[in-house]
Tab-separated table of C-alpha atoms and ligand atoms in Angstrom:
chain	number	residue	atom	x	y	z
A	15	MET	CA	2.896	20.642	12.247
A	16	GLU	CA	1.893	22.369	15.494
A	17	ALA	CA	-0.400	19.418	16.273
A	18	LEU	CA	2.552	17.031	16.169
A	19	ARG	CA	4.579	19.326	18.409
A	20	ALA	CA	1.779	19.956	20.889
A	21	GLY	CA	0.255	16.460	21.129
A	22	GLN	CA	1.652	14.032	23.686
A	23	ARG	CA	0.015	10.664	22.966
A	24	PHE	CA	-0.368	9.329	19.431
A	25	VAL	CA	-2.008	6.231	17.991
A	26	LEU	CA	-0.634	5.506	14.499
A	27	ALA	CA	-3.220	3.505	12.563
A	28	GLY	CA	-2.866	1.718	9.240
A	29	HIS	CA	-5.020	-0.086	6.718
A	30	VAL	CA	-6.146	-3.711	6.438
A	31	LYS	CA	-3.276	-5.942	5.302
A	32	PRO	CA	-0.752	-3.150	5.867
A	33	ASP	CA	1.842	-3.049	3.077
A	34	GLY	CA	5.451	-1.892	3.142
A	35	ASP	CA	4.539	1.778	2.707
A	36	CYS	CA	1.987	1.696	5.504
A	37	ILE	CA	4.231	0.056	8.100
A	38	GLY	CA	7.319	1.918	6.869
A	39	ALA	CA	5.528	5.248	7.351
A	40	GLN	CA	4.293	4.165	10.788
A	41	ALA	CA	7.820	3.140	11.808
A	42	ALA	CA	9.319	6.426	10.589
A	43	LEU	CA	6.680	8.542	12.346
A	44	ALA	CA	6.952	6.468	15.539
A	45	GLY	CA	10.723	7.070	15.566
A	46	THR	CA	10.285	10.781	14.838
A	47	LEU	CA	7.690	11.296	17.573
A	48	ALA	CA	9.675	9.219	20.070
A	49	ALA	CA	12.670	11.494	19.389
A	50	LEU	CA	10.432	14.390	20.487
A	51	GLY	CA	9.586	12.530	23.711
A	52	LYS	CA	6.043	11.579	22.719
A	53	GLN	CA	4.157	8.397	23.606
A	54	VAL	CA	3.347	6.392	20.491
A	55	TRP	CA	1.405	3.207	19.766
A	56	ILE	CA	1.269	1.593	16.327
A	57	TYR	CA	-1.981	-0.274	15.658
A	58	ASN	CA	-3.071	-2.162	12.545
A	59	PRO	CA	-6.044	-4.395	11.781
A	60	ASP	CA	-3.616	-7.104	10.540
A	61	PRO	CA	0.021	-7.904	11.396
A	62	PRO	CA	2.869	-6.889	9.040
A	63	GLU	CA	3.972	-9.618	6.589
A	64	PRO	CA	6.937	-11.665	7.903
A	65	GLN	CA	9.278	-10.293	5.204
A	66	PHE	CA	9.263	-6.998	7.121
A	67	ASP	CA	10.699	-8.606	10.276
A	68	TYR	CA	13.685	-6.233	10.128
A	69	LEU	CA	11.193	-3.434	10.948
A	70	THR	CA	9.115	-5.338	13.480
A	71	ARG	CA	12.327	-6.007	15.420
A	72	GLU	CA	12.813	-2.228	15.773
A	73	PHE	CA	9.247	-1.100	16.472
A	74	ARG	CA	6.307	-2.710	18.227
A	75	PHE	CA	3.449	-3.247	15.770
A	76	ARG	CA	0.265	-4.067	17.627
A	77	THR	CA	-2.539	-5.941	15.900
A	78	PHE	CA	-5.921	-4.696	17.079
A	79	ASP	CA	-7.982	-7.649	18.237
A	80	GLY	CA	-10.840	-5.883	19.986
A	81	GLY	CA	-10.781	-4.246	23.377
A	82	ALA	CA	-9.798	-0.682	24.152
A	83	LEU	CA	-7.092	1.576	22.765
A	84	PRO	CA	-4.827	3.544	25.108
A	85	GLU	CA	-5.980	7.095	25.901
A	86	HIS	CA	-4.539	9.326	23.187
A	87	ASP	CA	-4.739	12.925	21.907
A	88	TRP	CA	-4.255	12.216	18.204
A	89	THR	CA	-5.073	9.335	15.903
A	90	VAL	CA	-2.812	9.490	12.849
A	91	LEU	CA	-3.934	7.498	9.803
A	92	LEU	CA	-1.006	6.564	7.562
A	93	ASP	CA	-1.298	5.528	3.911
A	94	ILE	CA	-5.105	5.774	4.063
A	95	SER	CA	-7.575	8.597	4.350
A	96	GLU	CA	-10.730	6.646	5.185
A	97	LEU	CA	-11.501	5.104	8.566
A	98	SER	CA	-13.518	2.517	6.636
A	99	ARG	CA	-10.266	0.838	5.518
A	100	CYS	CA	-9.162	0.290	9.117
A	101	GLY	CA	-11.223	-2.913	9.536
A	102	PRO	CA	-12.085	-3.651	13.180
A	103	LEU	CA	-10.222	-0.489	14.273
A	104	GLU	CA	-12.820	1.714	12.564
A	105	PRO	CA	-15.555	1.775	15.253
A	106	VAL	CA	-13.032	2.201	18.095
A	107	LEU	CA	-11.220	5.051	16.346
A	108	ARG	CA	-14.535	6.701	15.512
A	109	ALA	CA	-15.655	6.451	19.129
A	110	ALA	CA	-12.331	7.698	20.546
A	111	ASN	CA	-12.374	11.357	21.572
A	112	SER	CA	-8.975	11.887	19.935
A	113	ARG	CA	-8.437	14.315	17.090
A	114	LYS	CA	-7.753	12.807	13.692
A	115	MET	CA	-4.813	13.396	11.349
A	116	VAL	CA	-4.271	11.899	7.888
A	117	ILE	CA	-0.853	11.381	6.261
A	118	ASP	CA	-1.551	9.940	2.827
A	119	HIS	CA	-0.892	10.040	-0.922
A	120	HIS	CA	-4.073	8.367	-2.193
A	121	VAL	CA	-6.808	10.094	-4.134
A	122	HIS	CA	-9.450	10.982	-1.544
A	123	VAL	CA	-13.039	10.923	-2.730
A	124	GLY	CA	-15.528	13.021	-0.760
A	125	PRO	CA	-15.192	15.976	1.577
A	126	PRO	CA	-12.301	16.156	4.063
A	127	TRP	CA	-13.415	14.793	7.446
A	128	TRP	CA	-10.157	15.089	9.424
A	129	ASP	CA	-8.831	17.749	11.837
A	130	GLU	CA	-5.390	17.933	10.208
A	131	ALA	CA	-3.887	16.469	7.057
A	132	PHE	CA	-0.677	15.999	5.121
A	133	VAL	CA	-2.020	14.772	1.794
A	134	ASP	CA	-0.086	14.918	-1.475
A	135	VAL	CA	-1.248	12.610	-4.259
A	136	ASP	CA	1.953	13.332	-6.187
A	137	CYS	CA	4.172	12.065	-3.390
A	138	ALA	CA	5.647	8.627	-4.182
A	139	ALA	CA	4.992	7.124	-0.752
A	140	SER	CA	3.400	7.945	2.590
A	141	GLY	CA	6.782	7.275	4.171
A	142	LEU	CA	8.208	10.088	2.070
A	143	LEU	CA	5.574	12.430	3.529
A	144	VAL	CA	6.798	11.403	6.983
A	145	ARG	CA	10.359	12.227	5.877
A	146	ARG	CA	9.164	15.742	4.943
A	147	ILE	CA	7.392	16.063	8.302
A	148	ALA	CA	10.456	14.922	10.285
A	149	ARG	CA	12.553	17.495	8.463
A	150	ALA	CA	10.034	20.269	9.157
A	151	LEU	CA	10.064	19.277	12.823
A	152	GLY	CA	13.866	19.437	12.845
A	153	VAL	CA	14.222	15.756	13.759
A	154	GLU	CA	17.199	13.807	12.350
A	155	LEU	CA	16.128	10.313	11.316
A	156	ASP	CA	17.841	7.535	13.227
A	157	ARG	CA	18.707	4.253	11.500
A	158	ALA	CA	15.471	2.491	12.472
A	159	SER	CA	13.274	5.360	11.220
A	160	ALA	CA	15.383	5.507	8.059
A	161	LEU	CA	14.644	1.805	7.492
A	162	GLY	CA	10.959	2.714	7.644
A	163	VAL	CA	11.220	5.481	5.032
A	164	PHE	CA	13.349	3.278	2.764
A	165	THR	CA	10.814	0.428	3.027
A	166	SER	CA	8.031	2.838	2.035
A	167	LEU	CA	9.994	4.123	-0.944
A	168	VAL	CA	11.032	0.787	-2.382
A	169	THR	CA	7.717	-0.997	-1.905
A	170	ASP	CA	5.550	1.786	-3.373
A	171	THR	CA	7.853	2.545	-6.334
A	172	GLY	CA	8.498	-1.127	-7.207
A	173	TRP	CA	12.125	-0.566	-6.263
A	174	PHE	CA	12.258	2.746	-8.180
A	175	LYS	CA	10.630	1.369	-11.372
A	176	TYR	CA	7.199	2.999	-11.374
A	177	SER	CA	6.284	6.424	-12.700
A	178	ASN	CA	5.916	7.832	-9.148
A	179	THR	CA	9.730	7.629	-8.823
A	180	ASP	CA	10.965	11.232	-8.913
A	181	ALA	CA	13.982	13.283	-7.908
A	182	GLU	CA	12.796	13.601	-4.296
A	183	THR	CA	12.436	9.799	-4.100
A	184	LEU	CA	15.974	9.160	-5.295
A	185	ALA	CA	17.546	12.036	-3.353
A	186	THR	CA	15.876	10.751	-0.184
A	187	ALA	CA	17.041	7.194	-0.908
A	188	ALA	CA	20.608	8.520	-1.265
A	189	GLU	CA	20.330	10.321	2.086
A	190	LEU	CA	19.099	7.154	3.743
A	191	LEU	CA	22.071	5.204	2.400
A	192	GLU	CA	24.323	7.832	3.963
A	193	LEU	CA	22.802	6.723	7.291
A	194	GLY	CA	24.196	3.240	6.687
A	195	LEU	CA	21.293	1.342	5.114
A	196	GLU	CA	22.253	-1.524	2.813
A	197	PRO	CA	19.774	-1.782	-0.087
A	198	ALA	CA	20.811	-5.297	-1.174
A	199	ARG	CA	20.199	-6.609	2.345
A	200	ILE	CA	16.777	-4.987	2.494
A	201	TYR	CA	15.939	-6.321	-0.991
A	202	GLY	CA	16.990	-9.790	0.149
A	203	SER	CA	14.831	-9.541	3.275
A	204	ILE	CA	11.718	-8.448	1.434
A	205	TYR	CA	11.916	-10.381	-1.831
A	206	GLN	CA	14.304	-13.320	-1.495
A	207	ARG	CA	12.921	-15.342	1.385
A	208	GLN	CA	9.810	-16.807	-0.234
A	209	SER	CA	8.629	-20.380	0.252
A	210	ALA	CA	9.675	-23.139	-2.149
A	211	GLU	CA	6.046	-23.307	-3.303
A	212	LEU	CA	5.977	-19.704	-4.564
A	213	PRO	CA	7.063	-20.514	-8.153
A	214	LEU	CA	4.308	-23.141	-8.361
A	215	ALA	CA	1.703	-20.684	-7.088
A	216	LEU	CA	2.920	-18.209	-9.721
A	217	ALA	CA	2.636	-20.871	-12.411
A	218	ARG	CA	-0.925	-21.613	-11.287
A	219	GLY	CA	-1.735	-17.926	-11.541
A	220	LEU	CA	-0.107	-17.542	-14.964
A	221	SER	CA	-2.036	-20.537	-16.302
A	222	ARG	CA	-5.229	-18.489	-15.759
A	223	LEU	CA	-4.070	-15.565	-17.942
A	224	ARG	CA	-6.515	-14.294	-20.567
A	225	TYR	CA	-6.030	-11.322	-22.888
A	226	HIS	CA	-8.792	-8.958	-24.030
A	227	ALA	CA	-9.018	-5.936	-26.374
A	228	GLU	CA	-6.191	-7.053	-28.642
A	229	ARG	CA	-4.002	-7.836	-25.623
A	230	ARG	CA	-4.263	-4.308	-24.225
A	231	LEU	CA	-5.936	-5.877	-21.187
A	232	ALA	CA	-4.446	-8.871	-19.341
A	233	VAL	CA	-6.609	-10.598	-16.727
A	234	ILE	CA	-5.865	-13.321	-14.202
A	235	ASP	CA	-8.598	-14.706	-11.989
A	236	LEU	CA	-7.306	-16.995	-9.275
A	237	PRO	CA	-9.608	-19.260	-7.250
A	238	ARG	CA	-8.713	-20.069	-3.655
A	239	ALA	CA	-5.849	-22.541	-3.285
A	240	ALA	CA	-6.873	-26.180	-3.045
A	241	PRO	CA	-5.735	-28.103	0.067
A	242	GLY	CA	-1.969	-28.588	-0.152
A	243	GLU	CA	-1.477	-25.656	-2.539
A	244	SER	CA	-0.028	-22.410	-1.239
A	245	GLU	CA	-1.923	-19.111	-1.558
A	246	LEU	CA	-0.452	-16.470	-3.847
A	247	VAL	CA	-0.834	-13.572	-1.458
A	248	ASP	CA	1.735	-11.114	-2.802
A	249	SER	CA	0.659	-10.427	-6.365
A	250	ASP	CA	3.415	-7.974	-7.336
A	251	LEU	CA	5.573	-10.589	-9.077
A	252	LEU	CA	2.666	-11.758	-11.189
A	253	LEU	CA	1.623	-8.197	-12.026
A	254	ASP	CA	5.203	-7.419	-13.100
A	255	ILE	CA	5.306	-10.378	-15.499
A	256	LEU	CA	2.022	-9.325	-17.129
A	257	ARG	CA	3.169	-5.710	-17.457
A	258	SER	CA	6.302	-6.902	-19.250
A	259	VAL	CA	4.208	-7.794	-22.329
A	260	GLU	CA	4.558	-4.957	-24.839
A	261	ALA	CA	0.936	-4.854	-25.976
A	262	VAL	CA	-0.439	-4.902	-22.428
A	263	GLU	CA	-1.621	-1.555	-21.036
A	264	VAL	CA	-3.769	-2.650	-18.123
A	265	VAL	CA	-3.420	-5.628	-15.827
A	266	LEU	CA	-6.142	-7.002	-13.593
A	267	PHE	CA	-5.499	-9.624	-10.964
A	268	LEU	CA	-8.607	-11.004	-9.271
A	269	ARG	CA	-8.163	-13.316	-6.344
A	270	GLU	CA	-10.905	-15.161	-4.493
A	271	ALA	CA	-10.008	-14.240	-0.916
A	272	GLN	CA	-12.915	-16.103	0.722
A	273	ALA	CA	-16.064	-17.685	-0.662
A	274	GLY	CA	-18.036	-14.758	-2.101
A	275	THR	CA	-15.269	-12.149	-1.640
A	276	CYS	CA	-12.731	-11.213	-4.321
A	277	LYS	CA	-9.756	-8.878	-4.162
A	278	LEU	CA	-8.909	-6.851	-7.252
A	279	SER	CA	-5.438	-5.483	-7.976
A	280	ALA	CA	-5.290	-3.245	-11.052
A	281	ARG	CA	-2.211	-1.721	-12.678
A	282	SER	CA	-1.785	0.585	-15.683
A	283	LYS	CA	1.231	1.253	-17.929
A	284	THR	CA	-0.425	4.173	-19.756
A	285	ASP	CA	-2.821	7.050	-19.046
A	286	TYR	CA	-5.576	4.519	-18.360
A	287	ASP	CA	-6.852	5.432	-14.880
A	288	VAL	CA	-7.272	2.265	-12.801
A	289	GLN	CA	-8.218	4.296	-9.727
A	290	ARG	CA	-11.456	5.223	-11.509
A	291	LEU	CA	-12.051	1.605	-12.416
A	292	ALA	CA	-11.469	0.429	-8.822
A	293	GLY	CA	-13.674	3.299	-7.623
A	294	ARG	CA	-16.616	1.858	-9.555
A	295	PHE	CA	-16.330	-1.213	-7.318
A	296	GLY	CA	-15.965	0.642	-4.030
A	297	GLY	CA	-12.151	0.600	-4.043
A	298	GLY	CA	-9.495	3.203	-4.706
A	299	GLY	CA	-5.786	3.868	-4.940
A	300	HIS	CA	-3.787	5.736	-7.562
A	301	ARG	CA	-4.106	6.280	-11.333
A	302	LYS	CA	-1.581	3.518	-12.067
A	303	ALA	CA	-2.130	1.192	-9.113
A	304	ALA	CA	-5.473	0.588	-7.480
A	305	GLY	CA	-7.474	-2.099	-5.757
A	306	ALA	CA	-10.878	-3.059	-4.468
A	307	THR	CA	-12.595	-5.736	-2.446
A	308	ILE	CA	-15.654	-6.967	-4.332
A	309	GLN	CA	-18.479	-9.231	-3.176
A	310	GLY	CA	-19.560	-12.050	-5.509
A	311	SER	CA	-18.302	-15.302	-6.969
A	312	LEU	CA	-15.018	-15.169	-8.881
A	313	SER	CA	-16.626	-15.794	-12.285
A	314	GLU	CA	-19.347	-13.222	-11.731
A	315	VAL	CA	-16.950	-10.564	-10.403
A	316	ARG	CA	-14.582	-11.271	-13.287
A	317	GLU	CA	-17.330	-10.676	-15.820
A	318	ARG	CA	-18.377	-7.366	-14.231
A	319	VAL	CA	-14.837	-6.061	-13.804
A	320	VAL	CA	-13.689	-7.015	-17.315
A	321	ALA	CA	-16.791	-5.385	-18.842
A	322	ALA	CA	-16.138	-2.188	-16.886
A	323	ALA	CA	-12.433	-2.246	-17.781
A	324	LEU	CA	-13.154	-2.638	-21.499
A	325	GLU	CA	-15.348	0.490	-21.425
A	326	GLY	CA	-12.222	2.449	-20.499
A	327	PHE	CA	-10.482	1.630	-23.794
A	328	SER	CA	-12.001	4.410	-25.837
A	329	THR	CA	-8.633	5.633	-27.147
A	330	PRO	CA	-6.493	3.821	-29.739
A	331	ALA	CA	-3.744	1.506	-28.483
A	332	ALA	CA	-0.616	3.229	-27.201
A	333	SER	CA	2.271	2.720	-29.584
A	334	GLY	CA	5.327	0.707	-28.643
A	335	GLY	CA	4.651	0.035	-24.965
A	336	ARG	CA	4.758	3.704	-23.961
A	337	ALA	CA	5.155	4.215	-20.208
B	11	AMP	P1	-2.885	-3.528	-4.208
B	11	AMP	O1	-3.350	-3.949	-5.556
B	11	AMP	O2	-3.591	-4.238	-3.092
B	11	AMP	O3	-1.393	-3.546	-4.087
B	11	AMP	O4	-3.331	-2.012	-4.047
B	11	AMP	C1	-2.941	-1.021	-4.949
B	11	AMP	C2	-3.369	0.328	-4.450
B	11	AMP	O5	-4.792	0.388	-4.363
B	11	AMP	C3	-2.841	0.660	-3.074
B	11	AMP	O6	-2.418	2.003	-3.111
B	11	AMP	C4	-4.012	0.490	-2.158
B	11	AMP	O7	-3.985	1.421	-1.108
B	11	AMP	C5	-5.212	0.721	-3.049
B	11	AMP	N1	-6.280	-0.213	-2.653
B	11	AMP	C6	-6.200	-1.562	-2.638
B	11	AMP	N2	-7.351	-2.126	-2.209
B	11	AMP	C7	-8.200	-1.108	-1.926
B	11	AMP	C8	-9.543	-1.027	-1.434
B	11	AMP	N3	-10.264	-2.125	-1.126
B	11	AMP	N4	-10.077	0.215	-1.274
B	11	AMP	C9	-9.355	1.324	-1.575
B	11	AMP	N5	-8.097	1.312	-2.034
B	11	AMP	C10	-7.507	0.129	-2.219
B	12	MN	MN1	-0.702	0.932	1.270
B	13	MN	MN1	1.311	4.038	-0.237
């Protein structure tokens, strides 16, 4: 905490394809540090998705496209604990003579490498860690910072559906509403402004569904969109539909991102640990939600990932769609 009080210039860095939790946590910390009179720059390897425009109107999110970073005392990594997930920012952050802080809720593999950390793998969202930090610093959240924390909470808990939703999550959400946030408006901004092609992209994805292990495992492998088709970038809708099947315990969504590169999203409804599975392919995440970027053709990657996933089913099927 002393580091945040003593530092003057902060670069807040996020992961490739920053999600709602990552940019929400950055927004909330930027607002908190600005309230303490600090200089703050938010940098990501990729821009926030357009559905988060209500946040990008409040805070400046810079996309790192080479060149130099401003002189700064502290680099703060949010929603990641590895510089290797910062894409093109990695070498510049490594070379910077700033000290490094990590604010994260992912399982970290390997020895700690940072100067300072706020890591809690049981915390629902990185934005919730920032809420704790703001409180410890005695900073009242303003509306814009509150929007950041709320975005983190709702995107990482699947709008309070997933097992990481706890009393602190809901109590914090209630506090944020007291500050004037309107959940239905935020829901509409994030989830109800998709393109007319989205349902068709979903249908294309669903047509690739295959079950394994007596339907305990559901797998979709999606090749790159053909010309004229739209890419299914946000996979959460698809993952939700697959998880709705009673027999299904584990869901794997494999998407060919570029020729020879596939992105895995894995979700679990039971004790099955998808973070371990993703870890076998160089990825990571949480026990119930994890991902990895895997080199190889879609069919070859699919075969390897399904084989590895099936090895994890050593226990009998969970009864009655247990959560
Ligand atoms: P996603 O399936 O992309 O929504 O990611 C689910 C979780 O896995 C998130 O908490 C991510 O931070 C984590 N994750 C996704 N991709 C990777 C990766 N390539 N390496 C490490 N963690 C990842
Ligand atoms: Mn994230
Ligand atoms: Mn997160």
